[in-house]
Amino acid sequence: MEIVKDVYCIKTVDWDLKTFHGYSTPYGTTYNAYLCKGEENILIDTAKYYCEEQFFKMLESIVPIKKISYVISNHAELDHSGLIVKLLERSGATLICSQKGKENLERHFHREFSKIIVVQDKQTLKIGNISLQFFLTPMVHWPDSMVTYLPDKKLLFSNDAFGQHIASTKFFVDEVGLDIVLREARKYYANIVNPYASSVKKVLSSLDSLDIQMILPSHGLIWRDRVQIETIVEKYSKWAGNEAGQKILIVYATMWGSTKKMAERCYLEAVEKKYEAEMMNLSIKHISDIVGEIPEAKILVFGTSVLHNQILPEMAGLITYLSGLKFIGRKAWTFGSYGWAEFPLRKFEAMLKEAGFEVPHTGFYIKFVPEQQQLVELGKFFREKILD
Ligand code: FEO
C-alpha cells in the first residue's frame, strides 16, 4: 500500500495471534515495515520470522529485493527484526541501527554485520535523494529502540511507540475509529511501555520540535489526521505522567462468591455516587485487559478470597505483573473474604504497596459469607473513606 508518494507500508497481518508474551491480543496484530523508494531504496524494519512468505511476497510486489540498498532496524525485538538476516542476505543491503541495536541484533542472530551504519541520537543521513533523521528512544521499548523521521514528507516511523495490536484490512486510524484504536493504544502503552514512563517523557520532548504529518507505528494503524496525532501524543504525555483518570476499577478474584458480593457492594456504591465504575472478575478478564484500564483509573480496588493461607493465585499473578509495570502512586484499597485466618489479606495490602500503589486505608475483610449488615458497613466505609 502506497501511503504517500514513494512510501509504502509492508503490512504483515498476524490474524491468529491471541497472545503476545503474555499479553492478550484478541484482535491479532500487524508487523508494519515501510519502504521508501528513491535513488536508493530503504526499508524500515521487517516482520516476525513466521511471516516470511507474506512479507517477501508483499515487498517483491513493490520492488525487487536486490534493489533494496539499506535496511533500518528501529528495534531489535524479533517481531520487527525476525526477517532482517534473510533480507540482508537476499538484498546485500547495508544495515542501519543504533549502537545498542547492533549489539542486540548480534546477540539475537549470533553474527556480525559487515555492512552497517551505526547512527547516533539526532543524526541525519542523506541516502540518494532521501534524507533521514534518527532519534534514539532507549527503553521505548528496549535499550536499542529508535525512531526514524523523514523530514521531506514529515513522516515519523515510530516503531513500538504509538502502536496498537489490531489486525485489520485498513491502514489508518480514521478508517477503524479513534475510540477503538485509542483503547488498544492505551492497552499497548499500559502493558508494554508503562515501566519506561520517564523515557517516554524524554522521547516526547525530543520529538516536540518535529513537524509530523503522520505517525507510522510498527503495529496496527497509522495516525494521519492532525487532530488524532495530537490526541495520541497528548495521551502518551498524560499516561507517562501517571495522571489519574476518572474510573473506579473493582478487580476481584472469588472462590465461593463472598468476595464477589463485596465487589458488587462497592460497585453499587460507586455507581450511586455517579462514578464511572467497572467490575473486573479475574477469572473472566485477562490481566492485560485489566492493566489496559489502569491509565484511566482514579482508584483501584482489589478483592480476593484466601486459599491455603494465600490470596488466590489469579490475584497474586496480577500483583506480580503490576509490580513490573510500575503504576507509581495510584490509590488502591483491598477487601476480601477469608476462612480461618485474616493475615494473608494483610499481606495482600503489603504486596500492593510493594508494587508501587498508595494504600492509605486498611482493607475490609469478612470471615466466610458476608451478612447483610456487614455489606452495609462495607458500603459505608467504601463510600466515606475510599470514594470521598
Ligand atoms: Fe513490537 Fe518491542 O516489539
CSV table of C-alpha atoms and ligand atoms in Angstrom, one decimal:
chain,number,residue,atom,x,y,z
A,1,MET,CA,0.0,0.0,0.0
A,2,GLU,CA,1.5,3.4,-1.0
A,3,ILE,CA,0.9,5.7,2.0
A,4,VAL,CA,2.3,8.8,0.3
A,5,LYS,CA,4.2,9.1,-2.9
A,6,ASP,CA,7.1,6.6,-2.8
A,7,VAL,CA,6.5,5.5,0.8
A,8,TYR,CA,4.9,2.1,1.1
A,9,CYS,CA,3.6,0.1,4.1
A,10,ILE,CA,4.5,-3.5,4.0
A,11,LYS,CA,1.9,-4.7,6.5
A,12,THR,CA,2.2,-8.3,7.6
A,13,VAL,CA,-1.1,-9.2,9.3
A,14,ASP,CA,-1.0,-11.8,12.0
A,15,TRP,CA,-4.7,-12.6,12.2
A,16,ASP,CA,-4.2,-15.6,14.5
A,17,LEU,CA,-2.1,-14.0,17.2
A,18,LYS,CA,-4.0,-14.3,20.5
A,19,THR,CA,-1.2,-13.7,23.0
A,20,PHE,CA,2.0,-11.7,22.8
A,21,HIS,CA,4.4,-12.6,25.5
A,22,GLY,CA,1.6,-13.0,27.9
A,23,TYR,CA,-0.5,-10.0,26.7
A,24,SER,CA,-3.8,-11.0,25.2
A,25,THR,CA,-4.3,-9.9,21.6
A,26,PRO,CA,-7.8,-10.9,20.7
A,27,TYR,CA,-7.8,-8.7,17.6
A,28,GLY,CA,-4.4,-10.1,16.3
A,29,THR,CA,-1.7,-7.7,15.3
A,30,THR,CA,0.3,-6.4,12.4
A,31,TYR,CA,4.1,-6.0,11.8
A,32,ASN,CA,4.4,-2.9,9.7
A,33,ALA,CA,7.6,-2.4,7.7
A,34,TYR,CA,7.9,0.7,5.5
A,35,LEU,CA,9.7,1.0,2.1
A,36,CYS,CA,11.0,4.4,1.0
A,37,LYS,CA,11.6,4.4,-2.8
A,38,GLY,CA,14.2,6.7,-4.3
A,39,GLU,CA,17.6,6.7,-6.0
A,40,GLU,CA,18.3,4.2,-3.3
A,41,ASN,CA,15.5,2.1,-1.8
A,42,ILE,CA,15.4,2.0,2.0
A,43,LEU,CA,13.4,-0.5,4.1
A,44,ILE,CA,12.4,0.3,7.7
A,45,ASP,CA,12.1,-2.8,9.9
A,46,THR,CA,10.9,-6.2,8.8
A,47,ALA,CA,8.4,-8.7,10.4
A,48,LYS,CA,8.2,-11.7,12.6
A,49,TYR,CA,10.1,-14.8,11.4
A,50,TYR,CA,7.0,-16.9,10.7
A,51,CYS,CA,5.5,-14.2,8.4
A,52,GLU,CA,8.3,-14.7,5.8
A,53,GLU,CA,6.2,-15.7,2.9
A,54,GLN,CA,3.6,-12.9,3.4
A,55,PHE,CA,6.4,-10.3,4.0
A,56,PHE,CA,8.6,-11.1,1.0
A,57,LYS,CA,5.6,-11.5,-1.4
A,58,MET,CA,4.3,-8.0,-0.5
A,59,LEU,CA,7.8,-6.5,-0.6
A,60,GLU,CA,8.6,-8.0,-4.0
A,61,SER,CA,5.4,-6.8,-5.5
A,62,ILE,CA,6.7,-3.3,-5.0
A,63,VAL,CA,10.5,-3.6,-5.5
A,64,PRO,CA,12.9,-6.4,-6.3
A,65,ILE,CA,14.7,-7.5,-3.1
A,66,LYS,CA,18.0,-6.9,-4.8
A,67,LYS,CA,17.1,-3.3,-5.3
A,68,ILE,CA,16.9,-2.6,-1.6
A,69,SER,CA,20.1,-0.8,-0.6
A,70,TYR,CA,19.5,0.0,3.1
A,71,VAL,CA,17.6,-1.6,5.9
A,72,ILE,CA,16.9,0.4,9.0
A,73,SER,CA,16.3,-1.6,12.2
A,74,ASN,CA,14.5,0.7,14.6
A,75,HIS,CA,14.3,-2.0,17.2
A,76,ALA,CA,15.9,-5.4,17.6
A,77,GLU,CA,12.9,-7.3,19.1
A,78,LEU,CA,12.1,-10.3,16.9
A,79,ASP,CA,8.6,-9.1,15.8
A,80,HIS,CA,10.5,-6.4,13.8
A,81,SER,CA,13.8,-8.0,13.1
A,82,GLY,CA,12.7,-11.6,12.6
A,83,LEU,CA,13.4,-11.4,8.9
A,84,ILE,CA,16.3,-9.0,8.9
A,85,VAL,CA,19.1,-11.5,8.3
A,86,LYS,CA,17.2,-13.1,5.4
A,87,LEU,CA,16.6,-9.7,3.9
A,88,LEU,CA,20.2,-8.6,4.2
A,89,GLU,CA,21.4,-11.9,2.7
A,90,ARG,CA,19.0,-11.6,-0.2
A,91,SER,CA,19.5,-7.9,-0.9
A,92,GLY,CA,23.1,-7.3,0.1
A,93,ALA,CA,21.8,-4.2,1.8
A,94,THR,CA,23.6,-2.1,4.4
A,95,LEU,CA,22.1,-2.3,7.9
A,96,ILE,CA,21.4,1.0,9.8
A,97,CYS,CA,20.7,0.9,13.5
A,98,SER,CA,21.7,2.3,16.9
A,99,GLN,CA,24.8,1.0,18.8
A,100,LYS,CA,22.6,-1.0,21.1
A,101,GLY,CA,20.7,-2.2,18.1
A,102,LYS,CA,23.9,-3.6,16.6
A,103,GLU,CA,24.8,-5.3,19.9
A,104,ASN,CA,21.3,-6.8,20.3
A,105,LEU,CA,21.0,-7.9,16.7
A,106,GLU,CA,24.4,-9.6,17.1
A,107,ARG,CA,23.2,-11.3,20.2
A,108,HIS,CA,20.0,-12.5,18.6
A,109,PHE,CA,21.4,-13.8,15.4
A,110,HIS,CA,25.0,-14.7,16.5
A,111,ARG,CA,26.7,-13.0,13.7
A,112,GLU,CA,28.5,-9.8,12.9
A,113,PHE,CA,27.1,-7.4,10.3
A,114,SER,CA,29.8,-6.4,7.9
A,115,LYS,CA,27.8,-3.6,6.1
A,116,ILE,CA,26.5,-1.5,8.8
A,117,ILE,CA,26.0,2.2,9.7
A,118,VAL,CA,25.6,2.9,13.5
A,119,VAL,CA,23.7,6.1,14.0
A,120,GLN,CA,23.6,8.5,16.9
A,121,ASP,CA,20.8,10.4,18.5
A,122,LYS,CA,19.5,13.2,16.2
A,123,GLN,CA,21.9,12.2,13.4
A,124,THR,CA,20.9,12.9,9.8
A,125,LEU,CA,21.8,10.8,6.8
A,126,LYS,CA,21.3,11.6,3.2
A,127,ILE,CA,20.9,8.4,1.1
A,128,GLY,CA,20.5,9.1,-2.6
A,129,ASN,CA,17.7,11.6,-2.7
A,130,ILE,CA,16.2,10.7,0.7
A,131,SER,CA,17.1,12.5,3.9
A,132,LEU,CA,16.5,10.7,7.2
A,133,GLN,CA,16.9,11.7,10.8
A,134,PHE,CA,17.2,9.3,13.7
A,135,PHE,CA,16.2,9.8,17.3
A,136,LEU,CA,17.3,7.2,19.9
A,137,THR,CA,14.4,6.2,22.1
A,138,PRO,CA,16.0,3.9,24.7
A,139,MET,CA,13.5,1.8,26.7
A,140,VAL,CA,10.7,2.7,24.3
A,141,HIS,CA,10.6,-0.2,24.1
A,142,TRP,CA,14.1,-1.7,24.5
A,143,PRO,CA,17.6,-0.1,25.1
A,144,ASP,CA,18.2,-0.4,21.3
A,145,SER,CA,15.0,1.4,20.2
A,146,MET,CA,15.0,4.4,17.9
A,147,VAL,CA,12.6,6.2,15.6
A,148,THR,CA,13.2,7.4,12.1
A,149,TYR,CA,12.0,10.7,10.7
A,150,LEU,CA,11.6,11.5,7.0
A,151,PRO,CA,11.7,15.4,7.0
A,152,ASP,CA,10.8,15.9,3.3
A,153,LYS,CA,7.4,14.1,3.9
A,154,LYS,CA,7.1,14.8,7.6
A,155,LEU,CA,6.7,11.1,8.4
A,156,LEU,CA,7.7,9.7,11.8
A,157,PHE,CA,8.4,5.9,11.8
A,158,SER,CA,7.8,5.3,15.5
A,159,ASN,CA,8.2,1.6,15.8
A,160,ASP,CA,6.6,0.3,19.0
A,161,ALA,CA,5.6,3.8,20.2
A,162,PHE,CA,2.0,4.8,19.4
A,163,GLY,CA,1.3,1.2,18.2
A,164,GLN,CA,-1.7,-1.0,18.9
A,165,HIS,CA,-2.3,-4.7,18.5
A,166,ILE,CA,-5.0,-4.6,15.9
A,167,ALA,CA,-5.1,-6.8,12.8
A,168,SER,CA,-7.1,-5.0,10.1
A,169,THR,CA,-7.5,-4.7,6.4
A,170,LYS,CA,-7.4,-1.0,7.0
A,171,PHE,CA,-4.3,1.1,7.2
A,172,PHE,CA,-5.3,4.3,9.0
A,173,VAL,CA,-6.7,5.1,12.5
A,174,ASP,CA,-9.6,7.1,11.0
A,175,GLU,CA,-10.7,4.1,8.9
A,176,VAL,CA,-11.2,2.0,12.0
A,177,GLY,CA,-12.4,4.6,14.6
A,178,LEU,CA,-10.5,6.7,17.1
A,179,ASP,CA,-12.2,5.2,20.2
A,180,ILE,CA,-11.3,1.6,19.3
A,181,VAL,CA,-7.7,2.4,18.3
A,182,LEU,CA,-7.2,4.6,21.4
A,183,ARG,CA,-8.4,1.8,23.7
A,184,GLU,CA,-5.9,-0.6,22.1
A,185,ALA,CA,-3.1,2.0,22.1
A,186,ARG,CA,-3.8,2.5,25.8
A,187,LYS,CA,-3.7,-1.2,26.5
A,188,TYR,CA,-0.5,-1.4,24.5
A,189,TYR,CA,1.0,1.5,26.4
A,190,ALA,CA,0.0,0.2,29.8
A,191,ASN,CA,1.3,-3.3,29.2
A,192,ILE,CA,4.4,-2.6,27.1
A,193,VAL,CA,5.6,0.9,27.7
A,194,ASN,CA,4.4,2.0,31.1
A,195,PRO,CA,7.5,0.8,33.0
A,196,TYR,CA,9.6,3.3,31.0
A,197,ALA,CA,7.4,6.3,31.5
A,198,SER,CA,10.4,8.6,32.3
A,199,SER,CA,12.0,7.5,29.0
A,200,VAL,CA,8.7,8.3,27.2
A,201,LYS,CA,8.7,11.8,28.6
A,202,LYS,CA,12.3,12.4,27.2
A,203,VAL,CA,11.3,11.0,23.8
A,204,LEU,CA,8.2,13.2,23.6
A,205,SER,CA,10.3,16.2,24.4
A,206,SER,CA,12.9,15.4,21.8
A,207,LEU,CA,10.2,14.9,19.2
A,208,ASP,CA,8.4,18.0,20.2
A,209,SER,CA,10.1,20.2,17.6
A,210,LEU,CA,9.3,18.0,14.7
A,211,ASP,CA,6.6,18.8,12.2
A,212,ILE,CA,4.8,15.5,12.0
A,213,GLN,CA,2.2,14.8,9.3
A,214,MET,CA,1.9,11.1,10.0
A,215,ILE,CA,3.0,8.7,12.7
A,216,LEU,CA,3.6,5.3,11.3
A,217,PRO,CA,4.0,2.7,14.0
A,218,SER,CA,5.2,-0.9,13.6
A,219,HIS,CA,2.0,-2.4,15.0
A,220,GLY,CA,-1.6,-1.5,14.0
A,221,LEU,CA,-3.0,1.6,12.3
A,222,ILE,CA,-1.2,4.7,11.0
A,223,TRP,CA,-2.1,8.1,12.6
A,224,ARG,CA,-2.6,10.6,9.7
A,225,ASP,CA,-5.1,13.1,10.9
A,226,ARG,CA,-3.6,16.1,12.7
A,227,VAL,CA,-6.1,16.1,15.5
A,228,GLN,CA,-5.7,12.4,16.1
A,229,ILE,CA,-1.9,12.8,16.1
A,230,GLU,CA,-2.3,15.5,18.7
A,231,THR,CA,-4.7,13.3,20.7
A,232,ILE,CA,-2.3,10.2,20.8
A,233,VAL,CA,0.7,12.4,21.7
A,234,GLU,CA,-1.3,14.1,24.5
A,235,LYS,CA,-2.5,10.7,25.7
A,236,TYR,CA,1.1,9.4,25.8
A,237,SER,CA,2.1,12.5,27.7
A,238,LYS,CA,-0.7,12.0,30.2
A,239,TRP,CA,-0.1,8.3,30.6
A,240,ALA,CA,3.7,8.9,31.1
A,241,GLY,CA,2.8,11.5,33.7
A,242,ASN,CA,0.8,8.8,35.5
A,243,GLU,CA,-2.1,11.2,35.8
A,244,ALA,CA,-5.1,9.6,37.4
A,245,GLY,CA,-8.2,9.2,35.3
A,246,GLN,CA,-11.9,9.1,36.5
A,247,LYS,CA,-12.6,5.4,36.7
A,248,ILE,CA,-13.1,3.2,39.8
A,249,LEU,CA,-11.8,-0.2,38.9
A,250,ILE,CA,-13.0,-3.0,41.1
A,251,VAL,CA,-10.9,-6.1,40.4
A,252,TYR,CA,-11.6,-9.3,42.2
A,253,ALA,CA,-11.0,-13.0,42.4
A,254,THR,CA,-13.6,-15.0,44.2
A,255,MET,CA,-13.9,-18.6,45.4
A,256,TRP,CA,-17.4,-19.2,46.7
A,257,GLY,CA,-18.9,-15.8,45.8
A,258,SER,CA,-18.4,-13.9,49.1
A,259,THR,CA,-15.7,-11.7,47.6
A,260,LYS,CA,-17.9,-11.2,44.6
A,261,LYS,CA,-20.8,-10.0,46.8
A,262,MET,CA,-18.4,-7.5,48.4
A,263,ALA,CA,-17.2,-6.3,45.0
A,264,GLU,CA,-20.8,-5.8,43.9
A,265,ARG,CA,-21.5,-3.7,47.0
A,266,CYS,CA,-18.5,-1.5,46.2
A,267,TYR,CA,-19.7,-1.2,42.6
A,268,LEU,CA,-23.2,-0.2,43.6
A,269,GLU,CA,-21.9,2.5,46.0
A,270,ALA,CA,-19.7,3.9,43.3
A,271,VAL,CA,-22.4,3.9,40.6
A,272,GLU,CA,-24.8,5.6,43.1
A,273,LYS,CA,-22.3,8.3,43.6
A,274,LYS,CA,-22.1,8.8,39.8
A,275,TYR,CA,-18.6,7.4,39.4
A,276,GLU,CA,-17.6,5.6,36.3
A,277,ALA,CA,-17.1,2.2,37.8
A,278,GLU,CA,-16.1,-1.1,36.3
A,279,MET,CA,-16.1,-4.6,37.8
A,280,MET,CA,-13.4,-6.9,36.6
A,281,ASN,CA,-13.6,-10.6,37.5
A,282,LEU,CA,-10.1,-12.1,37.3
A,283,SER,CA,-11.4,-15.5,36.3
A,284,ILE,CA,-13.0,-13.9,33.2
A,285,LYS,CA,-10.9,-10.8,32.3
A,286,HIS,CA,-7.4,-11.2,31.1
A,287,ILE,CA,-4.8,-9.4,33.3
A,288,SER,CA,-3.6,-7.4,30.3
A,289,ASP,CA,-7.1,-6.1,29.8
A,290,ILE,CA,-7.3,-5.0,33.4
A,291,VAL,CA,-3.9,-3.3,33.1
A,292,GLY,CA,-5.2,-1.6,29.9
A,293,GLU,CA,-7.8,0.3,32.0
A,294,ILE,CA,-5.4,1.5,34.7
A,295,PRO,CA,-4.3,4.7,32.9
A,296,GLU,CA,-8.0,5.8,33.1
A,297,ALA,CA,-8.3,4.8,36.8
A,298,LYS,CA,-8.7,7.1,39.7
A,299,ILE,CA,-8.9,4.4,42.4
A,300,LEU,CA,-8.2,0.7,42.2
A,301,VAL,CA,-10.0,-1.6,44.4
A,302,PHE,CA,-8.7,-5.2,44.7
A,303,GLY,CA,-10.7,-8.0,46.3
A,304,THR,CA,-9.7,-11.7,46.9
A,305,SER,CA,-10.6,-14.8,48.8
A,306,VAL,CA,-8.0,-16.8,50.7
A,307,LEU,CA,-6.8,-20.3,49.7
A,308,HIS,CA,-4.1,-22.3,51.6
A,309,ASN,CA,-3.3,-19.2,53.6
A,310,GLN,CA,-2.5,-17.2,50.5
A,311,ILE,CA,-4.5,-14.8,48.3
A,312,LEU,CA,-6.0,-16.5,45.2
A,313,PRO,CA,-3.3,-17.3,42.6
A,314,GLU,CA,-5.1,-15.2,39.9
A,315,MET,CA,-4.8,-12.1,42.2
A,316,ALA,CA,-1.2,-12.9,43.2
A,317,GLY,CA,-0.3,-13.2,39.5
A,318,LEU,CA,-1.9,-9.9,38.8
A,319,ILE,CA,0.1,-8.2,41.5
A,320,THR,CA,3.3,-9.8,40.4
A,321,TYR,CA,2.6,-8.4,36.9
A,322,LEU,CA,1.7,-5.0,38.3
A,323,SER,CA,5.0,-4.9,40.2
A,324,GLY,CA,6.9,-4.8,36.9
A,325,LEU,CA,4.6,-2.3,35.3
A,326,LYS,CA,5.2,0.5,37.9
A,327,PHE,CA,2.0,2.3,38.2
A,328,ILE,CA,3.5,4.5,40.8
A,329,GLY,CA,1.5,6.4,43.3
A,330,ARG,CA,-2.1,5.4,42.4
A,331,LYS,CA,-4.5,4.9,45.2
A,332,ALA,CA,-5.5,1.3,45.9
A,333,TRP,CA,-7.7,-0.4,48.5
A,334,THR,CA,-8.4,-4.0,49.4
A,335,PHE,CA,-11.2,-6.2,50.5
A,336,GLY,CA,-11.9,-9.9,50.7
A,337,SER,CA,-13.2,-13.0,52.4
A,338,TYR,CA,-11.3,-15.5,54.4
A,339,GLY,CA,-12.0,-18.8,56.2
A,340,TRP,CA,-9.9,-19.0,59.3
A,341,ALA,CA,-7.0,-16.5,59.2
A,342,GLU,CA,-7.0,-12.9,58.1
A,343,PHE,CA,-3.3,-12.4,57.8
A,344,PRO,CA,-3.0,-13.4,54.1
A,345,LEU,CA,-5.2,-10.3,53.4
A,346,ARG,CA,-2.8,-8.1,55.4
A,347,LYS,CA,0.0,-9.4,53.3
A,348,PHE,CA,-2.1,-8.6,50.3
A,349,GLU,CA,-2.1,-4.9,51.3
A,350,ALA,CA,1.7,-5.1,51.7
A,351,MET,CA,2.1,-6.6,48.2
A,352,LEU,CA,0.2,-3.7,46.7
A,353,LYS,CA,2.4,-1.2,48.4
A,354,GLU,CA,5.5,-3.0,47.2
A,355,ALA,CA,4.0,-2.9,43.7
A,356,GLY,CA,4.1,0.9,44.0
A,357,PHE,CA,0.5,1.7,45.0
A,358,GLU,CA,-0.6,4.0,47.7
A,359,VAL,CA,-2.7,2.1,50.2
A,360,PRO,CA,-3.9,4.8,52.6
A,361,HIS,CA,-6.6,2.7,54.3
A,362,THR,CA,-6.6,-0.8,55.8
A,363,GLY,CA,-8.8,-3.2,53.9
A,364,PHE,CA,-12.2,-4.6,54.8
A,365,TYR,CA,-12.2,-8.3,55.4
A,366,ILE,CA,-15.0,-10.7,56.3
A,367,LYS,CA,-14.9,-14.2,57.6
A,368,PHE,CA,-16.7,-16.6,55.3
A,369,VAL,CA,-20.0,-15.3,53.9
A,370,PRO,CA,-20.9,-11.6,54.5
A,371,GLU,CA,-24.1,-10.9,56.4
A,372,GLN,CA,-26.3,-8.1,55.1
A,373,GLN,CA,-25.2,-5.8,58.0
A,374,GLN,CA,-21.5,-6.4,57.1
A,375,LEU,CA,-22.2,-5.4,53.5
A,376,VAL,CA,-23.9,-2.2,54.7
A,377,GLU,CA,-20.8,-1.5,56.8
A,378,LEU,CA,-18.5,-2.3,53.8
A,379,GLY,CA,-20.6,0.1,51.6
A,380,LYS,CA,-20.4,2.9,54.2
A,381,PHE,CA,-16.7,2.5,54.6
A,382,PHE,CA,-16.1,2.5,50.9
A,383,ARG,CA,-18.4,5.4,50.3
A,384,GLU,CA,-17.0,7.6,53.0
A,385,LYS,CA,-13.3,6.7,53.2
A,386,ILE,CA,-12.4,5.5,49.7
A,387,LEU,CA,-14.6,7.4,47.3
A,388,ASP,CA,-14.7,10.7,49.1
B,1,FEO,FE1,7.0,-4.6,18.8
B,1,FEO,FE2,9.2,-4.2,21.3
B,1,FEO,O1,8.5,-5.0,19.8
